[in-house]
Amino acid sequence: MAKYTIMGHPLLQHKITLLRDKNTGTNEFRKLVEEIAMLMAYEALRDLPIEMVEIETPIEECLAPVIAGKKLAVVPILRAGLGMVSGITALVPTAKVGHIGIYRDPETHAPHDYYCKLPDQLEDRTIVIVDPMLATGGSAVDAINYVKQQGGKNIKFMCIIAAPEGLQRLLDEHPDVQVYVGQLDRELNDNAYICPGLGDAGDRIFGTK
Ligand code: PRP
Ligand code: URA
């Protein structure tokens, strides 16, 4: 069975609509990406393992649940994935953050890696790779290849908007990765931009052109 989830929560749908609007400026766009990432992470992390620890309330001692073992690694794909990190670390402040730098060639749309720094002991961590856009799927597939080469096993991928082409490629090449999608759009255009999409996510987050 394909391991992907299209998020349906009304709050998320509403915020993605605001994000798509071309009149949404950089400041609001950044805030929305952060909030959407937080809402998505709340759902995507529902299977984090927990363990019981002894604590003392003002009333009595008790056993209470905490997140167990080696914790989370959040890995944004630069640049645009950076915008999603603070929303997730707001929920899990102890998460380690790795970075993978990939840009798409403007002509061929093929991904090019330019930077990578990941937390240690990847094999023991839940790793959440984040990028707002899944278009051809090239960047996501490359990033996951690299994380696996470095020992990552329990990998999730979270994107705000996906094209059917990119989602299918990701599921075909990494069937073991759990994929979380905010909304699934219609198609890619001739420039491999998602339609209707939201334009260039990196440019809209960082105010560049
Ligand atoms: C965008 C986006 C993804 C990638 C998706 O990054 O943030 O990383 O394109 O496209 P794909 O699925 O076809 O690979 P971009 O290459 O524009 O780099 P940037 O974030 O530095 O602007
Ligand atoms: N990258 C983006 O930022 N937007 C798209 O629509 C496709 C790739």
mmCIF file of C-alpha atoms and ligand atoms in Angstrom, residues 77-80 102-104 131 133-139 200 202, ligand 1:
data_model
loop_
_atom_site.group_PDB
_atom_site.id
_atom_site.type_symbol
_atom_site.label_atom_id
_atom_site.label_comp_id
_atom_site.label_asym_id
_atom_site.label_seq_id
_atom_site.Cartn_x
_atom_site.Cartn_y
_atom_site.Cartn_z
ATOM 1 C CA ILE A 77 15.924 20.965 1.624
ATOM 2 C CA LEU A 78 17.484 24.410 1.040
ATOM 3 C CA ARG A 79 16.349 26.988 0.520
ATOM 4 C CA ALA A 80 12.592 26.778 0.796
ATOM 5 C CA ILE A 102 19.748 21.256 -3.644
ATOM 6 C CA TYR A 103 18.736 23.535 -6.502
ATOM 7 C CA ARG A 104 16.971 22.667 -9.759
ATOM 8 C CA ASP A 131 10.299 21.068 1.453
ATOM 9 C CA MET A 133 7.143 21.947 -3.009
ATOM 10 C CA LEU A 134 7.239 18.473 -4.583
ATOM 11 C CA ALA A 135 7.265 19.153 -8.338
ATOM 12 C CA THR A 136 9.138 16.616 -10.539
ATOM 13 C CA GLY A 137 10.226 14.870 -7.334
ATOM 14 C CA GLY A 138 13.908 15.074 -8.292
ATOM 15 C CA SER A 139 15.006 17.106 -5.253
ATOM 16 C CA ASP A 200 8.614 29.830 -6.530
ATOM 17 C CA GLY A 202 12.101 29.993 -2.111
HETATM 18 C C1 PRP B 1 12.300 24.219 -5.310
HETATM 19 C C2 PRP B 1 11.577 23.592 -4.137
HETATM 20 C C3 PRP B 1 12.075 22.173 -4.181
HETATM 21 C C4 PRP B 1 12.225 21.917 -5.659
HETATM 22 C C5 PRP B 1 11.067 21.087 -6.121
HETATM 23 O O1 PRP B 1 13.598 24.534 -4.992
HETATM 24 O O2 PRP B 1 11.827 24.226 -2.921
HETATM 25 O O3 PRP B 1 13.315 21.974 -3.505
HETATM 26 O O4 PRP B 1 12.210 23.198 -6.304
HETATM 27 O O5 PRP B 1 11.211 20.747 -7.451
HETATM 28 P P1 PRP B 1 11.453 19.243 -7.938
HETATM 29 O O6 PRP B 1 10.448 18.413 -7.220
HETATM 30 O O7 PRP B 1 11.181 19.346 -9.413
HETATM 31 O O8 PRP B 1 12.865 18.866 -7.649
HETATM 32 P P2 PRP B 1 14.566 25.335 -6.008
HETATM 33 O O9 PRP B 1 15.320 24.381 -6.865
HETATM 34 O O10 PRP B 1 13.765 26.388 -6.715
HETATM 35 O O11 PRP B 1 15.638 25.970 -5.046
HETATM 36 P P3 PRP B 1 15.477 27.123 -3.945
HETATM 37 O O12 PRP B 1 14.643 26.546 -2.811
HETATM 38 O O13 PRP B 1 16.877 27.384 -3.535
HETATM 39 O O14 PRP B 1 14.800 28.303 -4.583
#
